[in-house]
Amino acid sequence: MKVLVAVKEVATVEEGFELDGTTIDERYLEYDLNEWDDYAIETGVQLAEDDDDIEVVSVSIGPERAEETIRMALAKGVDRAIRVWDDTLAAAELLDVRTKAELFDAVIEAEAPDLVLTGVQAHDDSFGATGVAVAEAAGFGHAAVVNALELDADAGTAHVRRELEGGVEELTDVELPAVLTIQTGINEPRYASLRGIRMAQRKEIDVQTLADLGLDPAVVDSPIELTDMYEPESESNVELFEGDANAAAENLATVLREKGVGAE
Amino acid sequence: MSDVLAVVDHRRGQLRDVSYELISAGAALAEAMDGTLALAVISGNVEQFAATLDREGVDTIYTVDHGEEFNHDVYVQSIEALYDELTPTALLMPNSVNGLDYAPAIAERLGMPLVTDAIDLSYDEILTVTREMYGSKVETTVTVSEEPFAVTVRGSEWAKAEGNGGATIEPFEVSIDESAMRSTVTGFEEVGGGDVDITDADVLVSVGRGIEEEENIELVERLADALGATLSSSRPIVDNGWLPKNRQVGQSGKVVTPEVYIAIGISGAVQHVAGMKGSETIVAINTDPDAPIFDIADYGIIGDLFDVVPALIEEFDE
């Protein structure tokens, strides 16, 4: 059995950032593993720990810089990694879910996984759509926003819980092969061990171009265009208490007491 | 004619608020596109839902009477059939957990461009969508120069539609291909019960990611004790297993409306804000002056919680 885990390296934005046209100034970006994907990786690795016959393969769309993040996934127990990239992809905005669905679908066709795990969303563009679109493209079953998984490989069924709004969970059975989008909190992602980090250096990252995947460069063409980026206008009416911590706390305490907080 | 088809959201017998907001968003878009607004009501008590949804701006309500609860395969097949019949230019869907379980699939199946989590929409020959990126740190506009297109809209961004639309209600027959159904809903469970009901509290001290380590939770517990408040948290604290699920405020946790809500080390992601913005007074303590929590706070301290919280405890312990 094979589990494919989609792993994205995303940028997080530092405090006091500046904009550079329709992007954030590179100086204020820090690159890291997408938080949701960390839980997806852990889900895959735990499945493999429970069953020796499960191979876990990660797939990423991203530049060479992303290999550091991919190595982290390998260090945590992913068996091997695929990174899809070339000059055509580097020049594209990649906001169109259809493009990503086609790329992942091509990898799925080559790898034939039984289960595909993605994060619910990526921190950077926050579309939250790729996993489910991939399922449709591949003809797989799917479940979005999964916070518990019990895999019955023999029956070909994934018993999942979907985290709905307001503290309600939906219990769903999904036929394999399937794509599950994994929610944070489903497990406790491990830290990579030193041994894992050492072993990851020897594992293979297979770089695939559009041509390798049999895709036409036109796959990146999209009618979706990012035209503006700006800091949201603050509608804030906040009254800030300034000064050192003691002075600020004293002023805040006065207001809180006026509101009846702390009254015996 | 450029028409809009909006798909409403319901769960366990209740229409969800975003359904009425979709009507507002859809009606405005239909007007800008010089078209009509149709709603799709799929599964559940469709007749009752349709009657309730007949609000201002709705021209036609199509009902697909198949099953009680949401199933994405039924939704995808139904929307596909409706699309083939109506050929709308715009497909609007909710950016809810269930919306995200079918919207990308139907957009992919119909080959439409999809933009999710819209907080504003405008149309002037092409569609412009306003949406956030990087955890609400920035807003962006994206244009979509292809029709038809699909959009999911964020909850609570549009007003709920009111009034009466005098819409035509039309039952729509879809022959659902059961052999193409790949998932089955087997039940629902309420989670997060237990000893404390944070929705009952007058004062909540709420802790977020800024607390850094599990052992530091004790610090905010002491503050809650000193203030006579109840302890709650944002999602990451529960994800880490540092507090139980019944303490979680937000979209997937509890919606709270205390007299005073003190957010400590909480940045104020949209999912969290959805659960506490109705609080009477909001206080925020955070190191990041750009944190969105300050946009909705009444009082704030920009500072290190590890300095401010002990000082505040001292104020109340005196």
Coordinates of C-alpha atoms in Angstrom, one line a residue:
Chain A
M1 CA 0.0 0.0 0.0
K2 CA 1.2 3.5 -0.8
V3 CA 0.4 6.8 0.9
L4 CA 1.2 10.0 -1.0
V5 CA 1.6 13.1 1.2
A6 CA 1.4 16.6 -0.4
V7 CA 4.0 18.8 1.3
K8 CA 4.2 22.5 0.7
E9 CA 6.8 25.0 1.8
V10 CA 5.1 28.2 2.6
A11 CA 6.3 31.7 3.5
T12 CA 5.2 33.2 6.8
V13 CA 5.3 37.0 7.2
E14 CA 7.4 38.7 9.9
E15 CA 6.2 41.6 12.0
G16 CA 6.6 45.0 10.5
F17 CA 6.7 43.7 6.9
E18 CA 6.8 45.8 3.8
L19 CA 5.1 45.2 0.5
D20 CA 6.8 45.1 -2.8
G21 CA 4.2 45.5 -5.5
T22 CA 1.8 42.5 -5.3
T23 CA 4.2 40.5 -3.1
I24 CA 5.6 40.8 0.3
D25 CA 9.2 42.1 0.4
E26 CA 11.4 39.0 0.5
R27 CA 13.3 40.3 3.5
Y28 CA 10.2 39.7 5.7
L29 CA 9.5 36.2 4.6
E30 CA 10.5 33.1 6.4
Y31 CA 10.1 29.7 4.7
D32 CA 8.8 26.7 6.5
L33 CA 6.8 23.5 6.2
N34 CA 3.1 24.4 5.9
E35 CA 1.6 23.8 9.4
W36 CA -1.3 21.6 8.1
D37 CA 1.1 19.5 6.1
D38 CA 3.1 18.7 9.2
Y39 CA 0.0 16.9 10.5
A40 CA -0.5 15.2 7.2
I41 CA 3.0 13.9 7.2
E42 CA 2.6 12.6 10.8
T43 CA -0.6 10.8 9.7
G44 CA 1.2 9.1 6.9
V45 CA 4.2 8.2 9.0
Q46 CA 2.0 6.7 11.8
L47 CA 0.2 4.6 9.2
A48 CA 3.5 3.3 8.0
E49 CA 4.7 2.5 11.5
D50 CA 1.6 0.4 12.1
D51 CA 2.0 -1.5 8.8
D52 CA 5.3 -2.5 7.3
D53 CA 3.8 -2.8 3.9
I54 CA 3.0 0.9 3.7
E55 CA 5.3 3.2 1.8
V56 CA 5.0 7.0 2.3
V57 CA 6.0 9.2 -0.5
S58 CA 5.9 13.0 -0.4
V59 CA 5.1 15.2 -3.3
S60 CA 5.8 18.9 -3.5
I61 CA 5.5 21.7 -6.1
G62 CA 8.3 24.1 -5.3
P63 CA 11.8 25.4 -6.1
E64 CA 15.1 24.0 -5.0
R65 CA 14.8 26.1 -1.8
A66 CA 12.0 23.8 -0.7
E67 CA 14.3 20.8 -0.4
E68 CA 15.2 21.9 3.1
T69 CA 11.5 21.5 4.0
I70 CA 11.2 18.3 2.1
R71 CA 14.3 16.9 3.9
M72 CA 12.4 17.6 7.2
A73 CA 9.6 15.4 5.9
L74 CA 12.1 12.7 5.0
A75 CA 13.7 13.0 8.4
K76 CA 10.3 12.5 10.1
G77 CA 9.9 9.2 8.3
V78 CA 8.7 9.8 4.7
D79 CA 10.4 7.1 2.6
R80 CA 11.1 9.2 -0.5
A81 CA 10.2 12.5 -2.1
I82 CA 9.1 13.9 -5.4
R83 CA 9.6 17.6 -6.2
V84 CA 7.9 19.0 -9.3
W85 CA 9.5 22.1 -10.7
D86 CA 10.9 23.7 -13.8
D87 CA 11.3 27.1 -15.4
T88 CA 7.7 27.2 -16.6
L89 CA 6.4 26.6 -13.1
A90 CA 8.9 29.1 -11.7
A91 CA 7.5 31.8 -13.9
A92 CA 3.9 31.1 -13.0
E93 CA 1.7 32.4 -10.2
L94 CA 0.2 29.0 -9.5
L95 CA -3.0 30.4 -7.9
D96 CA -5.2 28.2 -10.1
V97 CA -6.4 25.1 -8.4
R98 CA -6.9 23.4 -11.8
T99 CA -3.1 23.7 -12.5
K100 CA -2.2 22.1 -9.2
A101 CA -4.8 19.4 -9.7
E102 CA -3.3 18.5 -13.0
L103 CA 0.2 18.4 -11.6
F104 CA -0.8 16.2 -8.7
D105 CA -3.0 14.0 -10.9
A106 CA 0.0 13.3 -13.1
V107 CA 2.0 12.3 -10.1
I108 CA -0.9 10.1 -8.9
E109 CA -1.0 8.4 -12.2
A110 CA 2.7 7.6 -12.1
E111 CA 2.7 6.5 -8.4
A112 CA -0.8 4.9 -8.1
P113 CA -1.2 5.6 -4.3
D114 CA -4.1 4.1 -2.3
L115 CA -4.3 7.2 -0.1
V116 CA -3.4 10.8 -0.7
L117 CA -3.0 13.1 2.3
T118 CA -2.9 16.9 2.0
G119 CA -3.2 19.7 4.6
V120 CA -6.6 21.4 4.8
Q121 CA -5.1 24.6 3.4
A122 CA -1.8 26.3 2.8
H123 CA -0.9 29.2 5.1
D124 CA 0.2 31.5 2.3
D125 CA -2.7 31.6 -0.3
S126 CA -5.2 29.8 1.9
F127 CA -7.3 28.5 -0.9
G128 CA -8.1 25.2 0.9
A129 CA -9.2 23.6 -2.4
T130 CA -6.3 21.6 -3.8
G131 CA -6.9 18.3 -2.1
V132 CA -10.6 18.0 -3.1
A133 CA -9.9 19.2 -6.7
V134 CA -7.1 16.5 -6.9
A135 CA -9.6 13.9 -5.8
E136 CA -12.0 14.9 -8.6
A137 CA -9.2 15.0 -11.2
A138 CA -7.9 11.5 -10.2
G139 CA -11.4 10.0 -9.8
F140 CA -10.7 9.3 -6.1
G141 CA -13.0 9.5 -3.2
H142 CA -12.3 12.3 -0.7
A143 CA -13.1 13.9 2.6
A144 CA -12.2 17.5 3.6
V145 CA -11.2 18.7 7.0
V146 CA -10.4 15.3 8.6
N147 CA -9.4 15.3 12.3
A148 CA -9.5 11.5 12.9
L149 CA -8.6 8.6 10.7
E150 CA -8.9 4.8 11.1
L151 CA -7.7 3.0 8.0
D152 CA -9.1 -0.4 7.1
A153 CA -6.8 -1.4 4.3
D154 CA -8.3 -4.8 3.8
A155 CA -11.8 -3.5 3.4
G156 CA -10.5 -0.6 1.3
T157 CA -12.2 2.0 3.6
A158 CA -11.0 5.0 5.5
H159 CA -13.2 5.7 8.5
V160 CA -12.8 9.4 9.2
R161 CA -14.2 12.3 11.2
R162 CA -14.7 15.6 9.6
E163 CA -14.5 18.6 11.8
L164 CA -17.5 20.8 11.1
E165 CA -18.2 24.2 12.6
G166 CA -19.3 24.6 16.2
G167 CA -17.8 21.5 17.8
V168 CA -19.7 19.0 15.6
E169 CA -17.9 16.1 14.0
E170 CA -19.2 14.1 11.0
L171 CA -18.4 10.4 10.9
T172 CA -17.8 9.3 7.3
D173 CA -16.6 6.2 5.5
V174 CA -14.7 6.9 2.4
E175 CA -13.8 4.3 -0.2
L176 CA -10.1 4.0 -1.2
P177 CA -8.4 5.2 -3.2
A178 CA -9.1 8.5 -1.6
V179 CA -7.7 12.0 -0.8
L180 CA -8.1 13.3 2.7
T181 CA -7.4 16.9 3.7
I182 CA -5.9 16.8 7.2
Q183 CA -6.8 19.3 9.9
T184 CA -4.4 20.5 12.6
G185 CA -4.8 18.7 15.9
I186 CA -5.4 15.2 14.4
N187 CA -2.1 14.1 16.0
E188 CA 1.0 15.4 17.5
P189 CA 3.6 15.9 14.8
R190 CA 7.0 14.6 15.8
Y191 CA 10.2 16.4 15.8
A192 CA 12.8 14.9 13.5
S193 CA 15.4 12.9 15.3
L194 CA 19.1 13.4 14.7
R195 CA 19.2 9.9 13.2
G196 CA 16.3 10.8 11.0
I197 CA 18.0 13.9 9.9
R198 CA 21.1 12.0 9.0
M199 CA 19.2 9.4 7.1
A200 CA 17.2 12.0 5.3
Q201 CA 20.4 13.3 3.7
R202 CA 20.7 10.0 1.9
K203 CA 17.1 9.7 0.7
E204 CA 16.2 10.5 -2.8
I205 CA 14.4 13.7 -3.9
D206 CA 13.2 13.0 -7.4
V207 CA 12.8 16.2 -9.4
Q208 CA 10.2 16.0 -12.1
T209 CA 9.6 18.6 -14.8
L210 CA 6.3 19.2 -16.6
A211 CA 7.8 17.3 -19.5
D212 CA 8.7 14.4 -17.2
L213 CA 5.1 14.3 -16.1
G214 CA 3.9 14.4 -19.7
L215 CA 2.3 17.8 -19.2
D216 CA 2.1 20.7 -21.6
P217 CA 3.5 24.0 -20.5
A218 CA 0.0 25.5 -21.1
V219 CA -1.0 23.8 -17.8
V220 CA 0.1 26.8 -15.9
D221 CA -2.0 29.3 -18.0
S222 CA -4.7 30.7 -15.8
P223 CA -7.4 33.4 -16.0
I224 CA -6.8 34.1 -12.3
E225 CA -4.5 37.0 -11.6
L226 CA -3.4 38.6 -8.4
T227 CA -3.7 42.3 -9.1
D228 CA -3.3 44.0 -5.8
M229 CA -1.9 43.3 -2.3
Y230 CA -2.3 45.7 0.6
E231 CA -2.4 45.8 4.4
P232 CA -6.0 45.6 5.5
E233 CA -7.4 48.9 6.6
S234 CA -7.6 48.8 10.4
E235 CA -11.0 49.7 11.7
S236 CA -9.4 49.6 15.1
N237 CA -10.7 51.7 18.0
V238 CA -8.4 50.1 20.4
E239 CA -7.2 52.1 23.4
L240 CA -3.6 51.1 24.0
F241 CA -2.0 51.2 27.4
E242 CA 1.5 52.2 27.0
G243 CA 4.6 52.3 29.2
D244 CA 6.3 49.4 30.9
A245 CA 4.5 46.3 31.8
N246 CA 3.7 47.4 35.3
A247 CA 2.3 50.8 34.2
A248 CA 0.3 49.2 31.4
A249 CA -1.0 46.4 33.7
E250 CA -2.0 49.0 36.3
N251 CA -4.1 51.0 33.8
L252 CA -5.6 47.9 32.4
A253 CA -6.5 46.7 35.9
T254 CA -8.3 50.0 36.5
V255 CA -10.5 49.5 33.4
L256 CA -11.1 45.9 34.3
R257 CA -12.3 46.8 37.8
E258 CA -14.6 49.4 36.4
K259 CA -16.2 46.5 34.4
G260 CA -16.6 44.6 37.6
V261 CA -13.8 42.1 36.9
G262 CA -12.1 40.8 40.1
A263 CA -14.9 42.0 42.4
E264 CA -15.4 39.6 45.3
Chain B
M1 CA -27.7 37.2 -19.6
S2 CA -25.2 36.4 -17.0
D3 CA -26.9 34.5 -14.2
V4 CA -25.8 33.5 -10.7
L5 CA -26.5 30.2 -9.1
A6 CA -25.8 30.1 -5.3
V7 CA -25.8 26.8 -3.3
V8 CA -27.1 27.1 0.2
D9 CA -25.7 25.5 3.3
H10 CA -27.6 23.5 5.9
R11 CA -26.9 21.0 8.6
R12 CA -29.0 18.6 10.7
G13 CA -32.3 20.3 9.7
Q14 CA -31.1 23.9 10.0
L15 CA -30.2 26.4 7.3
R16 CA -26.8 27.9 8.2
D17 CA -26.5 31.7 8.4
V18 CA -24.1 31.8 5.4
S19 CA -27.1 30.8 3.2
Y20 CA -28.7 34.2 3.7
E21 CA -25.4 35.9 3.2
L22 CA -24.9 34.0 -0.1
I23 CA -28.2 35.5 -1.2
S24 CA -26.9 39.0 -0.5
A25 CA -23.6 38.4 -2.2
G26 CA -25.4 36.6 -5.1
A27 CA -28.1 39.3 -5.6
A28 CA -25.4 42.1 -5.7
L29 CA -23.4 40.1 -8.2
A30 CA -26.5 39.3 -10.3
E31 CA -27.3 42.9 -10.4
A32 CA -23.8 43.9 -11.5
M33 CA -23.9 41.2 -14.2
D34 CA -27.4 42.2 -15.3
G35 CA -28.7 38.7 -14.6
T36 CA -30.8 36.7 -12.3
L37 CA -30.2 34.9 -9.0
A38 CA -31.1 31.3 -8.6
L39 CA -30.6 29.2 -5.4
A40 CA -29.9 25.5 -5.2
V41 CA -31.3 23.8 -2.2
I42 CA -30.0 20.2 -2.1
S43 CA -31.1 17.6 0.4
G44 CA -32.9 18.0 3.7
N45 CA -36.3 19.5 4.1
V46 CA -36.1 21.3 0.8
E47 CA -39.6 22.7 0.7
Q48 CA -39.3 24.3 4.1
F49 CA -35.8 25.6 3.4
A50 CA -37.0 27.0 0.1
A51 CA -39.9 28.9 1.7
T52 CA -37.5 30.4 4.3
L53 CA -35.0 31.4 1.6
D54 CA -37.4 33.3 -0.5
R55 CA -35.8 36.6 0.3
E56 CA -35.2 39.8 -1.6
G57 CA -33.1 39.4 -4.7
V58 CA -33.9 35.7 -5.3
D59 CA -35.6 34.9 -8.6
T60 CA -35.8 31.1 -8.6
I61 CA -35.2 28.4 -6.0
Y62 CA -34.4 25.0 -7.3
T63 CA -34.9 22.1 -4.9
V64 CA -33.2 18.8 -5.1
D65 CA -35.0 16.4 -2.8
H66 CA -32.5 13.7 -2.2
G67 CA -31.5 12.5 1.3
E68 CA -31.4 14.4 4.6
E69 CA -27.8 15.3 5.2
F70 CA -25.0 16.7 3.2
N71 CA -23.1 14.3 1.0
H72 CA -20.6 15.8 -1.4
D73 CA -21.2 13.2 -4.1
V74 CA -24.9 14.2 -4.1
Y75 CA -24.0 17.9 -4.2
V76 CA -21.5 17.5 -7.0
Q77 CA -24.0 15.5 -9.1
S78 CA -26.9 17.8 -8.4
I79 CA -24.9 21.0 -9.1
E80 CA -23.6 19.5 -12.3
A81 CA -27.2 18.7 -13.5
L82 CA -28.3 22.2 -12.5
Y83 CA -25.4 23.7 -14.3
D84 CA -26.1 21.8 -17.5
E85 CA -29.7 23.0 -17.4
L86 CA -29.2 26.6 -16.3
T87 CA -25.7 27.4 -17.6
P88 CA -25.1 30.2 -15.1
T89 CA -22.1 32.4 -15.4
A90 CA -21.3 32.5 -11.7
L91 CA -21.5 29.6 -9.2
L92 CA -21.5 30.8 -5.6
M93 CA -20.9 28.5 -2.7
P94 CA -20.2 28.8 1.0
N95 CA -16.6 28.7 2.3
S96 CA -17.8 26.4 5.0
V97 CA -16.4 23.1 6.0
N98 CA -19.0 21.4 3.8
G99 CA -18.5 24.0 1.0
L100 CA -14.9 23.1 0.9
D101 CA -15.8 19.5 0.6
Y102 CA -17.6 19.9 -2.7
A103 CA -16.8 23.3 -4.3
P104 CA -13.3 22.4 -5.5
A105 CA -14.7 19.1 -6.9
I106 CA -17.6 20.7 -8.9
A107 CA -15.3 23.5 -10.2
E108 CA -12.8 20.9 -11.3
R109 CA -15.5 18.7 -12.9
L110 CA -17.0 21.7 -14.8
G111 CA -13.5 23.0 -15.7
M112 CA -14.2 26.4 -14.0
P113 CA -11.7 28.7 -12.4
L114 CA -12.3 28.7 -8.6
V115 CA -11.5 31.5 -6.1
T116 CA -12.2 30.6 -2.5
D117 CA -12.8 32.5 0.7
A118 CA -14.0 35.8 -0.9
I119 CA -14.6 38.7 1.5
D120 CA -15.8 41.0 -1.3
L121 CA -16.9 40.6 -4.9
S122 CA -17.3 43.1 -7.7
Y123 CA -18.0 42.7 -11.4
D124 CA -17.3 45.1 -14.1
E125 CA -16.9 43.1 -17.3
I126 CA -14.7 40.7 -15.3
L127 CA -14.9 39.5 -11.8
T128 CA -12.7 40.9 -9.0
V129 CA -12.5 39.0 -5.7
T130 CA -11.1 40.4 -2.5
R131 CA -9.5 37.8 -0.2
E132 CA -6.9 37.5 2.5
M133 CA -3.6 35.8 2.4
Y134 CA -0.9 34.9 5.0
G135 CA -3.2 34.4 7.9
S136 CA -5.0 37.7 7.4
K137 CA -1.8 39.7 7.3
V138 CA -2.6 41.1 3.9
E139 CA -5.6 41.5 1.6
T140 CA -5.4 40.9 -2.1
T141 CA -7.6 41.4 -5.1
V142 CA -7.6 38.7 -7.8
T143 CA -9.3 39.1 -11.1
V144 CA -10.9 36.2 -13.0
S145 CA -11.0 36.7 -16.8
E146 CA -12.8 33.5 -17.7
E147 CA -16.5 32.7 -17.5
P148 CA -18.2 30.8 -16.1
F149 CA -16.4 31.0 -12.7
A150 CA -16.9 29.6 -9.2
V151 CA -16.4 31.4 -5.9
T152 CA -16.8 30.4 -2.3
V153 CA -17.7 33.2 0.1
R154 CA -16.6 33.6 3.7
G155 CA -19.3 33.7 6.4
S156 CA -20.3 36.9 8.2
E157 CA -18.9 39.1 5.5
W158 CA -22.2 39.9 3.8
A159 CA -25.4 41.0 5.5
K160 CA -28.1 38.4 5.8
A161 CA -30.7 38.9 3.1
E162 CA -34.2 40.0 4.3
G163 CA -37.6 40.7 2.9
N164 CA -39.5 38.6 0.4
G165 CA -38.2 37.8 -3.1
G166 CA -41.4 36.4 -4.5
A167 CA -39.2 33.7 -6.0
T168 CA -40.5 30.8 -8.1
I169 CA -39.8 27.5 -6.3
E170 CA -39.1 24.7 -8.7
P171 CA -38.5 21.1 -7.7
F172 CA -35.5 19.8 -9.8
E173 CA -35.2 16.1 -10.6
V174 CA -31.7 14.7 -10.5
S175 CA -31.1 11.0 -11.0
I176 CA -28.3 10.5 -8.6
D177 CA -25.9 7.8 -9.8
E178 CA -25.5 5.8 -6.6
S179 CA -22.6 3.7 -8.1
A180 CA -20.5 6.9 -8.2
M181 CA -21.0 7.6 -4.5
R182 CA -17.7 7.0 -2.8
S183 CA -18.5 8.1 0.7
T184 CA -21.2 7.6 3.4
V185 CA -22.0 9.7 6.4
T186 CA -22.6 7.3 9.3
G187 CA -23.3 9.8 12.1
F188 CA -22.6 13.0 14.0
E189 CA -21.0 13.7 17.3
E190 CA -21.0 16.8 19.5
V191 CA -17.5 17.2 20.9
G192 CA -16.1 19.3 23.7
G193 CA -18.5 18.6 26.5
G194 CA -17.2 18.2 30.0
D195 CA -16.9 20.1 33.3
V196 CA -16.8 23.7 32.1
D197 CA -19.1 25.6 29.8
I198 CA -17.1 28.6 28.6
T199 CA -20.2 30.0 26.9
D200 CA -21.6 30.6 30.4
A201 CA -18.7 32.7 31.7
D202 CA -18.9 36.5 32.3
V203 CA -15.2 36.9 32.1
L204 CA -12.9 34.8 29.9
V205 CA -9.1 34.8 30.1
S206 CA -8.2 33.2 26.7
V207 CA -4.7 32.0 25.9
G208 CA -3.1 31.5 22.5
R209 CA 0.0 30.4 20.7
G210 CA 2.1 33.2 22.3
I211 CA 2.2 31.2 25.5
E212 CA 4.9 29.1 23.8
E213 CA 5.1 26.1 26.2
E214 CA 2.7 23.9 28.0
E215 CA 4.2 24.6 31.4
N216 CA 3.4 28.3 30.9
I217 CA -0.4 27.7 30.8
E218 CA -0.2 27.8 34.6
L219 CA 0.6 31.5 34.3
V220 CA -2.7 32.3 32.6
E221 CA -4.5 29.9 35.0
R222 CA -3.2 32.1 37.8
L223 CA -4.5 35.2 36.1
A224 CA -7.9 33.6 35.6
D225 CA -8.0 32.7 39.3
A226 CA -7.0 36.2 40.3
L227 CA -9.7 37.8 38.1
G228 CA -12.4 35.2 39.0
A229 CA -12.5 34.4 35.3
T230 CA -12.8 31.2 33.3
L231 CA -9.9 30.0 31.2
S232 CA -10.4 29.5 27.4
S233 CA -8.1 29.3 24.5
S234 CA -7.5 29.5 20.8
R235 CA -7.1 26.5 18.5
P236 CA -3.4 25.8 18.7
I237 CA -3.5 25.3 22.4
V238 CA -6.2 22.6 22.0
D239 CA -4.4 21.1 19.0
N240 CA -1.3 20.7 21.2
G241 CA -3.3 18.9 23.8
W242 CA -2.5 21.6 26.4
L243 CA -6.2 22.3 27.2
P244 CA -9.3 20.2 26.4
K245 CA -11.5 20.8 23.4
N246 CA -14.3 22.3 25.6
R247 CA -12.0 25.3 26.2
Q248 CA -11.7 26.2 22.5
V249 CA -13.1 29.5 21.2
G250 CA -13.7 29.8 17.5
Q251 CA -15.3 28.5 14.4
S252 CA -14.7 24.9 15.2
G253 CA -15.0 25.4 18.9
K254 CA -17.5 27.5 20.9
V255 CA -18.9 30.9 20.1
V256 CA -18.7 33.0 23.3
T257 CA -20.1 36.4 24.2
P258 CA -18.8 37.2 27.7
E259 CA -18.8 40.7 29.3
V260 CA -15.1 40.8 29.1
Y261 CA -12.8 38.7 26.9
I262 CA -9.1 38.9 27.5
A263 CA -7.0 37.5 24.6
I264 CA -3.5 36.7 25.7
G265 CA -1.0 35.8 23.0
I266 CA -3.8 35.3 20.5
S267 CA -3.1 36.9 17.0
G268 CA -6.8 36.9 16.1
A269 CA -7.1 34.7 13.1
V270 CA -10.5 34.9 11.4
Q271 CA -11.5 31.5 12.7
H272 CA -10.9 32.6 16.2
V273 CA -12.5 36.0 15.8
A274 CA -15.7 34.3 14.5
G275 CA -16.0 32.8 18.0
M276 CA -15.5 35.8 20.2
K277 CA -16.3 39.1 18.3
G278 CA -19.7 39.3 20.1
S279 CA -17.9 39.8 23.4
E280 CA -19.0 43.1 25.1
T281 CA -15.4 44.2 25.9
I282 CA -12.3 42.8 24.3
V283 CA -8.9 43.2 25.7
A284 CA -5.8 42.0 23.8
I285 CA -2.2 41.5 25.0
N286 CA 0.2 40.7 22.2
T287 CA 3.7 41.5 21.2
D288 CA 2.8 42.0 17.5
P289 CA 1.3 45.5 16.9
D290 CA 0.0 44.2 13.5
A291 CA -1.9 41.3 15.1
P292 CA -5.5 41.4 13.8
I293 CA -6.8 41.0 17.3
F294 CA -6.1 44.7 17.9
D295 CA -8.6 45.5 15.1
I296 CA -11.4 44.3 17.2
A297 CA -10.1 44.9 20.7
D298 CA -11.4 47.8 22.9
Y299 CA -8.3 47.9 25.1
G300 CA -4.8 46.6 24.3
I301 CA -1.3 46.2 25.5
I302 CA 1.5 45.8 23.0
G303 CA 3.9 43.9 25.0
D304 CA 5.3 40.6 26.2
L305 CA 2.7 38.5 28.0
F306 CA 5.4 37.1 30.2
D307 CA 5.9 40.6 31.6
V308 CA 2.3 41.9 31.5
V309 CA 0.5 38.9 32.9
P310 CA 2.5 38.6 36.1
A311 CA 2.1 42.4 36.6
L312 CA -1.6 42.0 36.1
I313 CA -1.8 39.1 38.6
E314 CA 0.0 41.3 41.1
E315 CA -2.6 44.1 40.6
F316 CA -5.4 41.8 41.5
D317 CA -3.7 39.8 44.1
E318 CA -2.9 42.8 46.2

